[in-house]
């Protein structure tokens, strides 16, 4: 709309911040999170739907001590995106899944990605079984959307206040008034002091 500020022309990229969102989901679907293939498909589809670009996926077994009671190994899945990466850790025995979404571009998609990932593993949004927080982290120089990201991230100086006009004539009148008042008080104190000295004699 016409009320929205225009994007200023930025020539040089001087900052490259990234934002890391950590998501925890309890009550996740065991059928989805116990299979690396199903989990990758579910996560990839959800990210694509919110406008993120999945480029590759890597599956790793968690350390030996991170073994389910059933004997199956817990998985760590890393999805490489054009805009950052998503690291997933699944614990099928607990119905628990955790995501680290690190974006260095299109930060405004964090919220949609959070909802999509929670729903992708069978979790429930906006209740006590899921939670998230964000922290500022390192970014990446040279992303294709860095100009738009800088504008969206802010700060935006849309309504710059103009310096108010100063009425010097009014200031002079106030100064004269204050000086007269001060002079009257000094004369009054001087008069009281002289009268006191005369009576004390």
Short mmCIF file of C-alpha atoms in Angstrom, two decimals, residues 2-140:
data_model
loop_
_atom_site.label_atom_id
_atom_site.label_comp_id
_atom_site.label_asym_id
_atom_site.label_seq_id
_atom_site.Cartn_x
_atom_site.Cartn_y
_atom_site.Cartn_z
CA UNK A 2 1.01 3.66 -0.27
CA UNK A 3 1.53 3.81 3.53
CA UNK A 4 4.35 1.24 3.42
CA UNK A 5 7.87 2.69 3.29
CA UNK A 6 9.83 2.17 0.09
CA UNK A 7 12.85 -0.08 0.22
CA UNK A 8 15.97 2.10 0.28
CA UNK A 9 18.79 1.38 -2.15
CA UNK A 10 21.56 -0.52 -0.33
CA UNK A 11 24.86 -0.82 -2.17
CA UNK A 12 27.16 -2.77 0.16
CA UNK A 13 26.33 -5.67 2.49
CA UNK A 14 27.89 -4.73 5.82
CA UNK A 15 26.09 -7.23 8.07
CA UNK A 16 25.17 -10.89 7.69
CA UNK A 17 23.18 -11.96 10.75
CA UNK A 18 21.48 -15.32 11.04
CA UNK A 19 18.64 -16.38 13.31
CA UNK A 20 18.49 -19.79 14.95
CA UNK A 21 15.09 -21.13 16.04
CA UNK A 22 15.03 -24.12 18.39
CA UNK A 23 11.81 -26.16 18.43
CA UNK A 24 10.87 -29.02 20.76
CA UNK A 25 7.92 -31.30 20.03
CA UNK A 26 6.48 -33.84 22.46
CA UNK A 27 3.82 -36.33 21.48
CA UNK A 28 5.22 -36.67 17.96
CA UNK A 29 4.08 -39.53 15.75
CA UNK A 30 6.34 -42.52 16.40
CA UNK A 31 5.50 -43.95 12.98
CA UNK A 32 7.01 -40.84 11.33
CA UNK A 33 10.01 -40.09 13.52
CA UNK A 34 11.32 -43.66 13.82
CA UNK A 35 11.89 -43.87 10.05
CA UNK A 36 14.59 -41.63 8.60
CA UNK A 37 13.00 -41.81 5.14
CA UNK A 38 9.52 -40.84 6.35
CA UNK A 39 10.95 -38.08 8.51
CA UNK A 40 12.99 -36.59 5.68
CA UNK A 41 9.98 -36.67 3.35
CA UNK A 42 7.70 -35.06 5.95
CA UNK A 43 10.19 -32.32 6.84
CA UNK A 44 11.13 -31.59 3.22
CA UNK A 45 7.51 -31.29 2.08
CA UNK A 46 6.63 -28.99 4.97
CA UNK A 47 9.58 -26.68 4.30
CA UNK A 48 8.87 -26.48 0.58
CA UNK A 49 5.25 -25.53 1.30
CA UNK A 50 6.37 -22.45 3.27
CA UNK A 51 8.68 -21.32 0.47
CA UNK A 52 12.06 -22.68 1.58
CA UNK A 53 14.37 -24.52 -0.81
CA UNK A 54 15.66 -27.95 0.24
CA UNK A 55 18.89 -28.88 -1.53
CA UNK A 56 20.12 -32.05 0.21
CA UNK A 57 19.73 -34.24 3.29
CA UNK A 58 22.25 -36.13 5.44
CA UNK A 59 21.38 -38.84 8.01
CA UNK A 60 23.67 -39.63 10.95
CA UNK A 61 23.35 -42.07 13.86
CA UNK A 62 23.57 -40.41 17.24
CA UNK A 63 26.34 -41.62 19.64
CA UNK A 64 26.26 -45.15 21.02
CA UNK A 65 24.78 -44.04 24.36
CA UNK A 66 21.88 -42.51 22.44
CA UNK A 67 20.24 -45.88 21.70
CA UNK A 68 16.52 -46.51 22.15
CA UNK A 69 15.31 -49.07 24.68
CA UNK A 70 14.10 -51.11 21.74
CA UNK A 71 17.68 -51.25 20.44
CA UNK A 72 17.12 -49.00 17.43
CA UNK A 73 19.48 -46.09 16.99
CA UNK A 74 18.26 -42.54 17.29
CA UNK A 75 18.80 -40.42 14.22
CA UNK A 76 20.10 -36.97 13.48
CA UNK A 77 19.04 -35.52 10.14
CA UNK A 78 20.51 -32.41 8.55
CA UNK A 79 18.69 -30.72 5.69
CA UNK A 80 20.69 -28.18 3.72
CA UNK A 81 18.59 -25.28 2.45
CA UNK A 82 19.31 -22.42 0.11
CA UNK A 83 18.34 -20.16 3.00
CA UNK A 84 20.16 -22.04 5.79
CA UNK A 85 19.79 -25.50 7.31
CA UNK A 86 17.51 -27.61 9.54
CA UNK A 87 18.96 -30.08 12.04
CA UNK A 88 16.53 -32.71 13.36
CA UNK A 89 16.96 -35.10 16.30
CA UNK A 90 14.30 -37.77 16.86
CA UNK A 91 13.68 -39.93 19.94
CA UNK A 92 10.92 -42.42 18.97
CA UNK A 93 10.75 -44.12 22.40
CA UNK A 94 9.86 -40.77 23.94
CA UNK A 95 7.72 -39.47 21.10
CA UNK A 96 10.07 -36.49 21.06
CA UNK A 97 11.55 -34.53 18.16
CA UNK A 98 13.74 -31.42 18.16
CA UNK A 99 14.56 -29.01 15.36
CA UNK A 100 17.24 -26.36 14.93
CA UNK A 101 16.25 -24.03 12.08
CA UNK A 102 19.16 -21.74 11.21
CA UNK A 103 18.26 -19.21 8.55
CA UNK A 104 20.53 -16.53 7.13
CA UNK A 105 17.94 -15.41 4.58
CA UNK A 106 14.14 -14.85 4.50
CA UNK A 107 13.88 -14.70 8.31
CA UNK A 108 10.18 -13.88 8.08
CA UNK A 109 9.51 -17.53 7.16
CA UNK A 110 10.60 -18.77 10.58
CA UNK A 111 7.09 -18.66 11.99
CA UNK A 112 5.51 -20.58 9.12
CA UNK A 113 8.36 -23.11 9.16
CA UNK A 114 7.84 -23.70 12.89
CA UNK A 115 4.14 -24.50 12.44
CA UNK A 116 4.81 -26.67 9.39
CA UNK A 117 7.50 -28.76 11.11
CA UNK A 118 5.46 -29.33 14.26
CA UNK A 119 2.50 -30.51 12.21
CA UNK A 120 4.76 -32.59 9.93
CA UNK A 121 5.78 -34.87 12.83
CA UNK A 122 2.26 -35.10 14.23
CA UNK A 123 2.66 -32.51 16.95
CA UNK A 124 0.18 -29.88 18.10
CA UNK A 125 0.81 -26.16 17.66
CA UNK A 126 0.16 -23.65 20.45
CA UNK A 127 -0.12 -26.03 23.39
CA UNK A 128 2.15 -27.33 26.14
CA UNK A 129 3.55 -30.16 23.98
CA UNK A 130 5.56 -27.83 21.74
CA UNK A 131 7.81 -24.86 22.42
CA UNK A 132 10.35 -22.70 20.64
CA UNK A 133 12.74 -19.81 21.05
CA UNK A 134 15.04 -17.80 18.80
CA UNK A 135 18.55 -16.45 19.16
CA UNK A 136 20.67 -14.29 16.89
CA UNK A 137 23.54 -16.23 15.33
CA UNK A 138 26.03 -15.95 12.51
CA UNK A 139 24.83 -15.51 8.96
CA UNK A 140 26.17 -15.81 5.43
#
